Amino acid sequence: MPMTQTRIVLNPKYKPKAEEILEATGIDNLSQLFTLLLVNYGDCLVNCLKHSHQLPIQSSLVAQTPTQSALQPPSIKPQPSPQAKKFAPMGSF
């Protein structure tokens, strides 16, 4: 089957990440990168997006008071983001 061409526009803010992936993997160009991502991770992406709304309810949800409507979704408390651990620099060996 002959290969057809389709143009895809990459947002300039993501180009550095794409170039980083190209260099780390040895992939030749952005077209090959997109094709590999699509073929290898496309189904996973679709499944994740389909099931993301079905995640179990976390304990971070605030309980509804009796005055709230049963149809109203619970409020969600923002969770503080975990801070990266800071490591002391290693001395010379």
Short mmCIF file of C-alpha atoms in Angstrom, two decimals:
data_model
loop_
_atom_site.label_atom_id
_atom_site.label_comp_id
_atom_site.label_asym_id
_atom_site.label_seq_id
_atom_site.Cartn_x
_atom_site.Cartn_y
_atom_site.Cartn_z
CA MET A 1 0.00 0.00 0.00
CA PRO A 2 1.51 3.38 -0.95
CA MET A 3 2.19 5.82 1.88
CA THR A 4 0.10 8.98 1.83
CA GLN A 5 1.08 12.28 3.36
CA THR A 6 -0.73 14.08 6.12
CA ARG A 7 0.62 17.23 7.73
CA ILE A 8 0.54 17.63 11.48
CA VAL A 9 1.26 20.93 13.20
CA LEU A 10 3.40 20.71 16.32
CA ASN A 11 2.89 23.47 18.86
CA PRO A 12 6.26 25.28 19.14
CA LYS A 13 6.29 24.92 22.93
CA TYR A 14 6.49 21.11 22.52
CA LYS A 15 9.27 21.09 19.94
CA PRO A 16 12.11 21.00 22.52
CA LYS A 17 10.55 17.89 24.11
CA ALA A 18 10.17 16.25 20.71
CA GLU A 19 13.78 17.03 19.83
CA GLU A 20 14.89 15.62 23.19
CA ILE A 21 13.05 12.38 22.39
CA LEU A 22 14.59 12.27 18.90
CA GLU A 23 18.09 12.61 20.32
CA ALA A 24 17.53 10.10 23.13
CA THR A 25 15.98 7.45 20.88
CA GLY A 26 17.79 7.92 17.57
CA ILE A 27 14.51 8.42 15.72
CA ASP A 28 15.30 10.34 12.52
CA ASN A 29 12.50 12.89 12.32
CA LEU A 30 9.24 14.16 13.78
CA SER A 31 7.14 12.19 11.29
CA GLN A 32 8.69 8.91 12.44
CA LEU A 33 8.32 9.97 16.09
CA PHE A 34 4.63 10.71 15.66
CA THR A 35 4.06 7.46 13.79
CA LEU A 36 5.81 5.41 16.49
CA LEU A 37 3.87 7.15 19.26
CA LEU A 38 0.59 6.66 17.40
CA VAL A 39 1.18 2.98 16.61
CA ASN A 40 2.65 1.99 19.99
CA TYR A 41 0.65 4.18 22.38
CA GLY A 42 -2.52 5.20 20.53
CA ASP A 43 -4.72 2.42 21.96
CA CYS A 44 -3.39 3.07 25.45
CA LEU A 45 -4.22 6.77 25.12
CA VAL A 46 -7.77 6.05 23.98
CA ASN A 47 -8.32 3.56 26.81
CA CYS A 48 -6.92 5.95 29.41
CA LEU A 49 -9.12 8.78 28.20
CA LYS A 50 -12.23 6.57 28.06
CA HIS A 51 -11.73 5.28 31.59
CA SER A 52 -10.36 8.40 33.26
CA HIS A 53 -13.86 9.42 34.37
CA GLN A 54 -14.37 6.01 36.00
CA LEU A 55 -11.57 6.31 38.55
CA PRO A 56 -12.48 5.27 42.09
CA ILE A 57 -13.59 8.05 44.39
CA GLN A 58 -10.70 9.21 46.55
CA SER A 59 -10.93 9.97 50.24
CA SER A 60 -10.09 13.56 49.32
CA LEU A 61 -13.72 14.12 48.33
CA VAL A 62 -15.67 16.21 50.78
CA ALA A 63 -18.79 14.50 52.13
CA GLN A 64 -22.06 16.06 51.09
CA THR A 65 -24.15 17.70 53.75
CA PRO A 66 -27.84 16.73 54.01
CA THR A 67 -28.82 20.08 52.47
CA GLN A 68 -26.98 19.37 49.22
CA SER A 69 -28.86 17.79 46.36
CA ALA A 70 -28.25 14.09 45.81
CA LEU A 71 -27.55 14.86 42.15
CA GLN A 72 -24.90 17.44 42.90
CA PRO A 73 -21.35 16.07 42.62
CA PRO A 74 -19.19 16.28 45.74
CA SER A 75 -16.66 19.06 46.10
CA ILE A 76 -13.05 18.10 45.58
CA LYS A 77 -10.36 19.41 47.90
CA PRO A 78 -7.11 20.26 46.15
CA GLN A 79 -4.26 18.01 47.24
CA PRO A 80 -0.88 19.63 47.88
CA SER A 81 1.59 18.52 45.24
CA PRO A 82 4.37 16.31 46.54
CA GLN A 83 7.67 18.11 46.69
CA ALA A 84 10.71 16.55 45.11
CA LYS A 85 13.23 15.28 47.61
CA LYS A 86 16.42 17.29 47.67
CA PHE A 87 19.61 15.28 47.81
CA ALA A 88 22.95 16.50 49.07
CA PRO A 89 25.69 16.47 46.42
CA MET A 90 27.99 13.47 46.57
CA GLY A 91 31.61 13.95 47.50
CA SER A 92 34.40 12.78 45.25
CA PHE A 93 35.20 9.10 45.32
#
